[in-house]
Coordinates of C-alpha atoms and ligand atoms in Angstrom, one line a residue:
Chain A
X37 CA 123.3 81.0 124.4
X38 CA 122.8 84.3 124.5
X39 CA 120.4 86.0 121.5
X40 CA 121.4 88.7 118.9
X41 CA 118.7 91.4 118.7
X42 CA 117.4 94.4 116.8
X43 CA 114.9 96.5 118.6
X44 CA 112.8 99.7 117.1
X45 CA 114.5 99.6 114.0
X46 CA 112.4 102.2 111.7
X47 CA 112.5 101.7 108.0
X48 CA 110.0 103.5 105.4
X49 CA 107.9 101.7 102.6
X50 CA 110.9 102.1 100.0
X51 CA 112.9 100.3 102.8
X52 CA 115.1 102.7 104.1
X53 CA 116.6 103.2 107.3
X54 CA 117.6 106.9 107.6
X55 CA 117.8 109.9 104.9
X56 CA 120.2 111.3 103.1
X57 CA 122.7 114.3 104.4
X58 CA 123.4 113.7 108.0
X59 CA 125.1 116.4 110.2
X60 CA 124.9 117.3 113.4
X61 CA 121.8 119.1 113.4
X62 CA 120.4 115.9 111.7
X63 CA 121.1 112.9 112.8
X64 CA 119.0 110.7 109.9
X65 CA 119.5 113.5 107.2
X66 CA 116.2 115.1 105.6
X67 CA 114.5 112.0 107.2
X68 CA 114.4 114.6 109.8
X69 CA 111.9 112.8 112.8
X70 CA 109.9 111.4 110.5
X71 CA 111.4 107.8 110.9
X72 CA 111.4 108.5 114.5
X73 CA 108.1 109.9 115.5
X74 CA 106.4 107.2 116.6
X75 CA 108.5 106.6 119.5
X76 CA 108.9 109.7 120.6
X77 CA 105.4 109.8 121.8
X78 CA 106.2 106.5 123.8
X79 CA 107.5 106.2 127.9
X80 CA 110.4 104.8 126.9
X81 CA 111.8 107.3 125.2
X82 CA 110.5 110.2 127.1
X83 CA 112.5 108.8 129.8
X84 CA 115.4 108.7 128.2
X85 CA 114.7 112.5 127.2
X86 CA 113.6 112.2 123.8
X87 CA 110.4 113.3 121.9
X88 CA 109.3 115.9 124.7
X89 CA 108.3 116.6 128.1
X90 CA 105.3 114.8 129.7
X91 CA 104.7 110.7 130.3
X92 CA 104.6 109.4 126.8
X93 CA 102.1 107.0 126.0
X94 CA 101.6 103.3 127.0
X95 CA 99.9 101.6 124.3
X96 CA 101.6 99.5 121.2
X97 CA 104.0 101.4 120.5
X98 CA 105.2 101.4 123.9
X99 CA 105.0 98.0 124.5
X100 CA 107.5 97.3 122.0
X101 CA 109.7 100.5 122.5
X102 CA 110.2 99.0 126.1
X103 CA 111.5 95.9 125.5
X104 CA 115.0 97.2 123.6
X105 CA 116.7 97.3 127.0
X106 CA 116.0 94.4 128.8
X107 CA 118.5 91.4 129.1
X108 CA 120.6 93.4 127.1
X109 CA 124.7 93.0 127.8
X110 CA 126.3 94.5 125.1
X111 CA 125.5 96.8 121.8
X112 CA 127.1 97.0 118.3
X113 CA 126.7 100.1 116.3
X114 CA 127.7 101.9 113.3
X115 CA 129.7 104.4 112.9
X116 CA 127.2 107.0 111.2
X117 CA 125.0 106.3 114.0
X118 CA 127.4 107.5 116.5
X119 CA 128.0 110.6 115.1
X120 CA 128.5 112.8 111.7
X121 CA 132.0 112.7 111.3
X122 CA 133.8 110.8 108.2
X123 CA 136.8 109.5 107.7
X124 CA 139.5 109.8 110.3
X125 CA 138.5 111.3 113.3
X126 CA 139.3 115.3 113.1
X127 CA 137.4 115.8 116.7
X128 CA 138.1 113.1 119.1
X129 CA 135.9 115.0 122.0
X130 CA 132.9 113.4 119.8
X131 CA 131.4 111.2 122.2
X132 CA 127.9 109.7 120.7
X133 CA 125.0 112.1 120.4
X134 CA 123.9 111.0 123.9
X135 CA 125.7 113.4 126.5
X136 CA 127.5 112.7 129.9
X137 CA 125.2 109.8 130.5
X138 CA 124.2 107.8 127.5
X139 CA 120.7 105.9 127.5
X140 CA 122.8 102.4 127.2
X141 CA 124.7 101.9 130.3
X142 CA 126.2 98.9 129.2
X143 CA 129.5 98.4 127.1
X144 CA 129.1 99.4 123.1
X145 CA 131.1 98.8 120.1
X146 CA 131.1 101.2 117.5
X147 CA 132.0 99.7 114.4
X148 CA 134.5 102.0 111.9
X149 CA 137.5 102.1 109.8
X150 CA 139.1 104.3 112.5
X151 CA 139.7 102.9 115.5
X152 CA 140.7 105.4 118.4
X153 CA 140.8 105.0 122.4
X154 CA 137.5 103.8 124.3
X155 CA 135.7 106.4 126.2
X156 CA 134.2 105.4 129.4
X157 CA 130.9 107.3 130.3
X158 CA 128.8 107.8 133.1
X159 CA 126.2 105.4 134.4
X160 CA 128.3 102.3 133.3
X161 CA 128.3 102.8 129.3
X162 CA 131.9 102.5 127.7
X163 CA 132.3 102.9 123.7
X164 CA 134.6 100.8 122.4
X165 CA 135.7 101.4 118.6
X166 CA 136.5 98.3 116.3
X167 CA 137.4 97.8 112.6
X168 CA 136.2 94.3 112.6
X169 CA 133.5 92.0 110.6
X170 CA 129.9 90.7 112.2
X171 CA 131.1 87.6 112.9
X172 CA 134.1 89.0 114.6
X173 CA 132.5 92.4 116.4
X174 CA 130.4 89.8 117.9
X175 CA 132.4 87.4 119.2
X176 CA 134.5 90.5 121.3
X177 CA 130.6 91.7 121.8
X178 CA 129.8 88.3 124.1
X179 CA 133.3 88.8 125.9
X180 CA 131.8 91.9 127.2
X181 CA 128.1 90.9 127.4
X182 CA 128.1 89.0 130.7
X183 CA 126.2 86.0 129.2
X184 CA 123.4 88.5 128.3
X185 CA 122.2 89.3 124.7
X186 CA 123.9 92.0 122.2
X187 CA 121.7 94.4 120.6
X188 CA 122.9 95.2 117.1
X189 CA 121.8 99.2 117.5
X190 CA 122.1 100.1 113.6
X191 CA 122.0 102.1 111.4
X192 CA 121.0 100.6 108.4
X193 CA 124.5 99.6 107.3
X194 CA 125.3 97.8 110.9
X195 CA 122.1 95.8 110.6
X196 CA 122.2 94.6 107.1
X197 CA 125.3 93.3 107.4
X198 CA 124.6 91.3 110.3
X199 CA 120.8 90.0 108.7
X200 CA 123.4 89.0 105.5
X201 CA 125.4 87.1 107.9
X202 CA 123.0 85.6 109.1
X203 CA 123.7 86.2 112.8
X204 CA 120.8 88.0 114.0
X205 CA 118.3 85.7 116.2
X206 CA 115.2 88.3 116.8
X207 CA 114.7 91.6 115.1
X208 CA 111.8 94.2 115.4
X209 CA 111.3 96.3 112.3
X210 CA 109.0 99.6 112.4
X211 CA 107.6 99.9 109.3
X212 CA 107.0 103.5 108.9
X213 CA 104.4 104.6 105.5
X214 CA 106.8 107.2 104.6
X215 CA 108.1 107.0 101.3
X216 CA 111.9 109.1 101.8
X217 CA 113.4 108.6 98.2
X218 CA 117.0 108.4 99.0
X219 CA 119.3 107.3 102.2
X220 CA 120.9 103.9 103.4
X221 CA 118.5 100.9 102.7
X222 CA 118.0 98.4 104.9
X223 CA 116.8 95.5 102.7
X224 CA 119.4 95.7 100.2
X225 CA 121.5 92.8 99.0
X226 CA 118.8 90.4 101.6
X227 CA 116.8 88.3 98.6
X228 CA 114.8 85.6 100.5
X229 CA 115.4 87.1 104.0
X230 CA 111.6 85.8 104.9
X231 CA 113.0 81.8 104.5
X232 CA 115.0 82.5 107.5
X233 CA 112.1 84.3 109.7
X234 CA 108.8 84.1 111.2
X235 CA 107.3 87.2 110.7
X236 CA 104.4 88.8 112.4
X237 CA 103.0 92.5 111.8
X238 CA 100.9 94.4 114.4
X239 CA 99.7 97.5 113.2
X240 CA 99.7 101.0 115.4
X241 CA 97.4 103.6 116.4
X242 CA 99.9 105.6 115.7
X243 CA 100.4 104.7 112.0
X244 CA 103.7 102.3 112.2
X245 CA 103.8 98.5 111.3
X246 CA 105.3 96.4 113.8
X247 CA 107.1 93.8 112.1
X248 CA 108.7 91.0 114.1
X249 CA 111.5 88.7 112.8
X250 CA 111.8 85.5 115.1
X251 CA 114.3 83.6 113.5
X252 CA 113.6 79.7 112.6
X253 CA 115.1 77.2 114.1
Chain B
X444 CA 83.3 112.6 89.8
X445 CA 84.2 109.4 89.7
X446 CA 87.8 107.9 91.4
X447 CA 90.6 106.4 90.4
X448 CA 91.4 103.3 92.5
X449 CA 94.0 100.7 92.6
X450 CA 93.3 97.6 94.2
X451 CA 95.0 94.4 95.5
X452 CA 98.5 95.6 94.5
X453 CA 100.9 93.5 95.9
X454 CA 104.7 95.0 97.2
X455 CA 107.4 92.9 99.0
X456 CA 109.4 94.8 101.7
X457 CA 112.1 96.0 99.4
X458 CA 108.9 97.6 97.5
X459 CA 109.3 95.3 94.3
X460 CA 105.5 95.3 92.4
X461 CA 107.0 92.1 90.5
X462 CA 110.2 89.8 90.2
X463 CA 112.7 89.8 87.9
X464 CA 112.5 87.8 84.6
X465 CA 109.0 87.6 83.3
X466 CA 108.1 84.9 81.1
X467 CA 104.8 83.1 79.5
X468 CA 105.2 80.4 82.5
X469 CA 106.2 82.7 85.2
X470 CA 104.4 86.2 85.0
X471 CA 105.8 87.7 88.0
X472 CA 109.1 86.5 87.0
X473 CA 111.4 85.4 90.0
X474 CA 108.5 86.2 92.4
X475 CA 106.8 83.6 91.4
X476 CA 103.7 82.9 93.5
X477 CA 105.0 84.8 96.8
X478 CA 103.4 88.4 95.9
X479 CA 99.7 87.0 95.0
X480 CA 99.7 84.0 97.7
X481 CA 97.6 85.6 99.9
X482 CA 95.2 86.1 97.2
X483 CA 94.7 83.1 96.0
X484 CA 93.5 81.6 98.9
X485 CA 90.5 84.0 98.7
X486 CA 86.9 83.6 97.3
X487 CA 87.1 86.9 95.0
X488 CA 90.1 85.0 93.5
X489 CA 88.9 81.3 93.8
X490 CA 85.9 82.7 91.8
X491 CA 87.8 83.5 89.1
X492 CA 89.3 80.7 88.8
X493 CA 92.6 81.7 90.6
X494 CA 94.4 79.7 93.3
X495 CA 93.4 77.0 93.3
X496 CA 89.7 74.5 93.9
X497 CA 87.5 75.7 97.3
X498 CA 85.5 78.1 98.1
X499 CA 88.2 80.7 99.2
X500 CA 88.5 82.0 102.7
X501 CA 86.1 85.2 103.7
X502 CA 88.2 86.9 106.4
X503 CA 90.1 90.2 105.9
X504 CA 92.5 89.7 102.7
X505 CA 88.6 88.5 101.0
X506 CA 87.3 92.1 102.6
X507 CA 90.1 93.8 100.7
X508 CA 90.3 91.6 97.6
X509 CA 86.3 91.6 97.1
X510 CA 86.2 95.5 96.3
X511 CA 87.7 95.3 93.2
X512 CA 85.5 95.8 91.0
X513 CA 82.5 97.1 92.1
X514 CA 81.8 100.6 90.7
X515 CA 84.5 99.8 87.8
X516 CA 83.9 101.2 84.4
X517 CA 87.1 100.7 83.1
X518 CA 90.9 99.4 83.9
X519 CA 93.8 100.9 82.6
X520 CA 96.6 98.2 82.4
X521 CA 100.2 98.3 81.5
X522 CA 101.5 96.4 78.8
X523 CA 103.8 93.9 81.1
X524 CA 101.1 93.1 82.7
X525 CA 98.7 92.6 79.7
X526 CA 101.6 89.6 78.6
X527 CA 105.9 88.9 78.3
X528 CA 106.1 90.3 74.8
X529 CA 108.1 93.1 74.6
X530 CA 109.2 95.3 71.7
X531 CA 107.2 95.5 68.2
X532 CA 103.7 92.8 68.6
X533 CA 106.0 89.1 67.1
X534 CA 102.4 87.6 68.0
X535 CA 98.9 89.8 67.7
X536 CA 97.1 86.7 68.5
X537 CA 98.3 87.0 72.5
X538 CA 95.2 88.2 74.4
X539 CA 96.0 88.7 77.9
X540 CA 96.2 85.9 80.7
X541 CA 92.7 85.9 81.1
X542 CA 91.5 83.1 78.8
X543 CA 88.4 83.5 76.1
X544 CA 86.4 85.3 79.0
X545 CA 88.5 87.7 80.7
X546 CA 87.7 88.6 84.5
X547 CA 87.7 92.4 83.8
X548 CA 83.9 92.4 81.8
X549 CA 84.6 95.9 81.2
X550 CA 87.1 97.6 78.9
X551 CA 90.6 97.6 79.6
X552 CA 93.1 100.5 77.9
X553 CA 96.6 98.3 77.4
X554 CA 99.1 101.2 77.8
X555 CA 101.8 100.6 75.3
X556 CA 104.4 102.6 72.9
X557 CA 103.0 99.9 70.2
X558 CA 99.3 100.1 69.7
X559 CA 97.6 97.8 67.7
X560 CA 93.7 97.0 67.1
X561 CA 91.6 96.4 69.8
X562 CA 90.3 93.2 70.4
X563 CA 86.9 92.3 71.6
X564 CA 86.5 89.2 74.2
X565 CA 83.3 87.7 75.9
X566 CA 82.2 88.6 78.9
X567 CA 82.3 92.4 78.4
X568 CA 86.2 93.2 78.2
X569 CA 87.7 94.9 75.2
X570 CA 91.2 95.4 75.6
X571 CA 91.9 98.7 73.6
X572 CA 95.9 99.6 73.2
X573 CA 97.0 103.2 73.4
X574 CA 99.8 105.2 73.3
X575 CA 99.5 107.6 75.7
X576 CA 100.6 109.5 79.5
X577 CA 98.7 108.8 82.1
X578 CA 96.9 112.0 82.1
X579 CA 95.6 111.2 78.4
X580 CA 94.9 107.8 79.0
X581 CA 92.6 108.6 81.7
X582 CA 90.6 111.2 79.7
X583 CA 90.1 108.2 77.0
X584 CA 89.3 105.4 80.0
X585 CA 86.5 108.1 81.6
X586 CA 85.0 108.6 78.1
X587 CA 84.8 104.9 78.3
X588 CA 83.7 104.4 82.0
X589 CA 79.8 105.6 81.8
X590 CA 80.8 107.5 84.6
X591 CA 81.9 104.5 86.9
X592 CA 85.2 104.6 88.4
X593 CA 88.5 103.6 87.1
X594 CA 90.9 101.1 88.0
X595 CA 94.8 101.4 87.7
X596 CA 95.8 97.6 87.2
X597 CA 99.4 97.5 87.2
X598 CA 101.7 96.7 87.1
X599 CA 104.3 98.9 89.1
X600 CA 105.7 101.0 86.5
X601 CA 101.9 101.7 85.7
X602 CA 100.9 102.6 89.2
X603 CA 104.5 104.8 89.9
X604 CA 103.2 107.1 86.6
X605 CA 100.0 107.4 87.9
X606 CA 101.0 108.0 91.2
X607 CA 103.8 110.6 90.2
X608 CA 101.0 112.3 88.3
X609 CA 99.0 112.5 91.1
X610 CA 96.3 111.2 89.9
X611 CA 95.5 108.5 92.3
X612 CA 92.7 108.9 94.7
X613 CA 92.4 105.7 96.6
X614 CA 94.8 103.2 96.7
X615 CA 95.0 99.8 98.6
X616 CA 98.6 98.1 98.6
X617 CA 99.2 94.8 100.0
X618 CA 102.5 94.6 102.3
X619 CA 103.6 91.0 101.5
X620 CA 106.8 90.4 104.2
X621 CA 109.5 88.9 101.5
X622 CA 112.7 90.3 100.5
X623 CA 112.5 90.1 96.4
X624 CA 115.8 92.3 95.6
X625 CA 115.4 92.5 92.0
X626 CA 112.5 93.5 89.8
X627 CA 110.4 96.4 88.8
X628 CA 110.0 98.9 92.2
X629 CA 106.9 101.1 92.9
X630 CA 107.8 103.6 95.5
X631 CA 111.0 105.1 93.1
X632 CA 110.5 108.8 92.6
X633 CA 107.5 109.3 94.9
X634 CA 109.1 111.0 97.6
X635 CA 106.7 112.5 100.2
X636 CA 104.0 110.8 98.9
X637 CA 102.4 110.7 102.6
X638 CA 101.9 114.4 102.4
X639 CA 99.0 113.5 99.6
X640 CA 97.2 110.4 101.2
X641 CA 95.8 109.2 104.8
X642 CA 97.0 106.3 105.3
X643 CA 95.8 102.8 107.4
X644 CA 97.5 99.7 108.2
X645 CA 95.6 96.3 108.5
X646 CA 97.7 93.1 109.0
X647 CA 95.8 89.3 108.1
X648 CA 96.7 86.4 109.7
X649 CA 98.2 85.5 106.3
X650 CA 101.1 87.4 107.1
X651 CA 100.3 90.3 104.9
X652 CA 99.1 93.7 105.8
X653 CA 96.8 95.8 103.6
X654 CA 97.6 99.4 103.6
X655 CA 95.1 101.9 102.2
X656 CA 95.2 105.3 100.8
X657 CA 93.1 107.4 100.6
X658 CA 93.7 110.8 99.3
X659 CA 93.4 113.9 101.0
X660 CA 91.2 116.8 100.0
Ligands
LIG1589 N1 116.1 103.5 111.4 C1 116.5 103.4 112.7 O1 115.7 103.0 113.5 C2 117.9 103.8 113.1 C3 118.5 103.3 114.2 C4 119.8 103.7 114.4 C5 120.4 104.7 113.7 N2 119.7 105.2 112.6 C6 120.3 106.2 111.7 O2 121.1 105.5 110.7 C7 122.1 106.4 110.3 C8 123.4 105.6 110.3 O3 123.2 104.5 109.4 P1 124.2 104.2 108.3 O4 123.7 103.0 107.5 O5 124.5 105.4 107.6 O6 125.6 103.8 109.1 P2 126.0 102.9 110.3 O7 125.5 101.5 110.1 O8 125.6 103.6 111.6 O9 127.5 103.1 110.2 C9 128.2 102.6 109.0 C10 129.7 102.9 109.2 O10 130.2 102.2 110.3 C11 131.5 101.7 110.0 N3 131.4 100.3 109.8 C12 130.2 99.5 109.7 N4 130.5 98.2 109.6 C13 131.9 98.1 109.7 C14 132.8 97.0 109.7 N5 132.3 95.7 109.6 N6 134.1 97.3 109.9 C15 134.5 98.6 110.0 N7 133.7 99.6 110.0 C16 132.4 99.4 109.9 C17 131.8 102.3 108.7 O11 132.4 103.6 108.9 P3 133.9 104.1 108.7 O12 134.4 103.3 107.5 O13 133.7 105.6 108.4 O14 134.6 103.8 109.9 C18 130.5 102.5 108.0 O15 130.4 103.5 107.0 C19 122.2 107.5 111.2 O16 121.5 108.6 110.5 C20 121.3 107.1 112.4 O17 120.7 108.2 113.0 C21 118.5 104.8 112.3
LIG1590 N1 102.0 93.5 92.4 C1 100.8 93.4 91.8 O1 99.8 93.3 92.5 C2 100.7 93.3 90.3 C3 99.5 93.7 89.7 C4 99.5 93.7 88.3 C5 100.6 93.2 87.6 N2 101.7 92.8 88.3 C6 102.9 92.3 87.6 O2 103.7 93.4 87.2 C7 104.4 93.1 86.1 C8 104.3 94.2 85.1 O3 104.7 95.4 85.7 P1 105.8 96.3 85.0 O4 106.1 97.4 85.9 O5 106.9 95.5 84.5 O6 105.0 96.8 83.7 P2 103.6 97.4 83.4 O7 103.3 98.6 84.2 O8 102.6 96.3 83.4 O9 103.8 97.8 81.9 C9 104.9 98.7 81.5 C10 104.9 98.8 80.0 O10 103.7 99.4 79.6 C11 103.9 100.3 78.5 N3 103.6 101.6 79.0 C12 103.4 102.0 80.4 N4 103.1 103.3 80.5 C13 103.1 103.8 79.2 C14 102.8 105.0 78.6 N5 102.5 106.1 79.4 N6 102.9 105.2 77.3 C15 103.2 104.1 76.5 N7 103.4 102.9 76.9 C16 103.4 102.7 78.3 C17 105.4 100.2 78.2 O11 105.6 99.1 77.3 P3 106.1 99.2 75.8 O12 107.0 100.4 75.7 O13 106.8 97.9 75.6 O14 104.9 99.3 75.0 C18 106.0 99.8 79.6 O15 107.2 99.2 79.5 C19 103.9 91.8 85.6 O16 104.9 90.8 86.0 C20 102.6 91.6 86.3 O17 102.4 90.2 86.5 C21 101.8 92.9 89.6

């Protein structure tokens, strides 16, 4: 069967996910890159044009960076990651803060209260918009996923719920020694999470935790 | 000058210092044991008795947890973690946890809106109760230190004053991977606390990872 996955998911020591006041100057608020950072100085995302010219580096953080794409058929996201707008849409020309050609090229649903017509993209990523629950947002996810895993993409909202319905399999958390004070918390309302996990931590050059949830069988 | 440390202060991923519910039987409240388990498998805290019979184990969490108190003139407690009475004294014959012979053999300032007379123990620790902010209660602890350094004990409401005071200059936090979701939380109110320490991460094969701060000049 095919595995539900969280990959470079960055969370601070008060445990949260991104800042408060996003807008589209901002995507995680007065977070700003701080959450971020790490992989920005990493080959995967320099290739997907993030964090800077030059070839990124190829060490730990890279080595986990890398594996968010592979074997993956399908991703669920939030709302609030795919853009800053609230409520019902007011600018349906919004397309995801990733241009013409969005880094996922495979089918994603973005979660929301508002659904609205999907928006096919170039190089093979469609969004698809659905007011729907985990269980359910998954279940259309695997229709689309070709047998292959889904990647539950965030934010902080998108993943909780998921880790509270206990449908995520694997799940790698970036623990970044930031404390931010205020935004959407990722651990909230997830008492005992560790029963349902192996956990490993690998610690960076570069400052970052790597925390990896392998869930028990 | 001498330094003000903390030491061996445990935080679960939702940054709880200590569960909810503290009693005479369980002093971390609904926490229980997970916060100090990697501890207590030590020889600093075998030796004093803690965890359990053995020798203890001597790899990284026994690097961390041996510095405690060398070079330490004096700790400065809270009053939660000095015992689960709350309110006015019902019981001035309660002494601490720490038996006849408390592990501190130095003396202790109890921080506490309700002071009462200090009590002398063997070994070396008298536990002196004060009234006090932190900035006052470490002018009273150095007067009592003969120069040595001082240690913030705990618990988490402790630390966060001393912390938001800025008054901390080395700090070593234990990351224990749990999920408590109720209790007393450290990192409240210290935004941007990065800004004032370097920080290093060290994971243990015990699942924990020992973070360090140190503060910058
Ligand atoms: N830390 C990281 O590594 C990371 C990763 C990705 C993104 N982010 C950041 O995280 C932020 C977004 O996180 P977030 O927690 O604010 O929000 P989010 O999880 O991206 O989106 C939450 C919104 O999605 C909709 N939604 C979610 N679940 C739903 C459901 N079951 N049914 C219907 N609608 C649902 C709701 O919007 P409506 O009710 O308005 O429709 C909800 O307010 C962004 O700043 C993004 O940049 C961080
Ligand atoms: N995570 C760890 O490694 C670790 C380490 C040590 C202890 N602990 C645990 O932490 C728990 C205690 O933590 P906590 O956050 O509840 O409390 P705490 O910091 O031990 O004590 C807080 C109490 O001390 C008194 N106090 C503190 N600052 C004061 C000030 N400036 N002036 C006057 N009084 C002051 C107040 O009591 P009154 O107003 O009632 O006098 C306050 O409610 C215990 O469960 C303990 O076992 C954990």
């Amino acid at each position: 069967m095919s595995k539900v996955r969280v990959h470079n998911f960055a969370v601070s020591l008060d445990g949260f996910g991104t800042g408060e006041g996003q807008t589209l100057e901002a995507p995680f608020g007065h977070a700003g890159t701080r959450l971020m950072g790490w992989a920005f100085g990493t080959q995967t995302f320099r290739g997907m044009g993030v964090g800077g010219p030059g070839e990124g580096s190829h060490g730990v953080d890279e080595a986990f960076a890398s594996n968010w794409a592979d074997g993956i058929g399908v991703e669920i996201m939030g709302r609030n990651k795919f853009g800053p707008q609230r409520g019902p849409w007011e600018d349906e020309d919004w397309k995801g803060w990733w241009g013409d050609e969005p880094v996922f090229h495979t089918p994603v649903i973005v979660l929301t209260h508002h659904p609205r017509p999907s928006v096919q993209m170039e190089g093979g990523t469609t969004f698809h918009f659905l007011d729907a629950g985990p269980a359910a947002a998954l279940e259309q996810a695997r229709a689309l996923a070709n047998g292959l895993d889904i990647r539950i993409g965030g934010g902080a909202t998108t993943v909780r719920q998921f880790l509270e319905a206990d449908l995520i399999d694997r799940m790698h958390v970036v623990l970044v020694p930031i404390v931010l004070g205020r935004g959407e918390r990722l651990w909230d309302g997830l008492e005992g999470l560790e029963e349902r996990f192996d956990i490993e931590a690998t610690p960076s050059p570069s400052g970052v935790v790597h925390l990896t949830f392998t869930r028990r069988s």
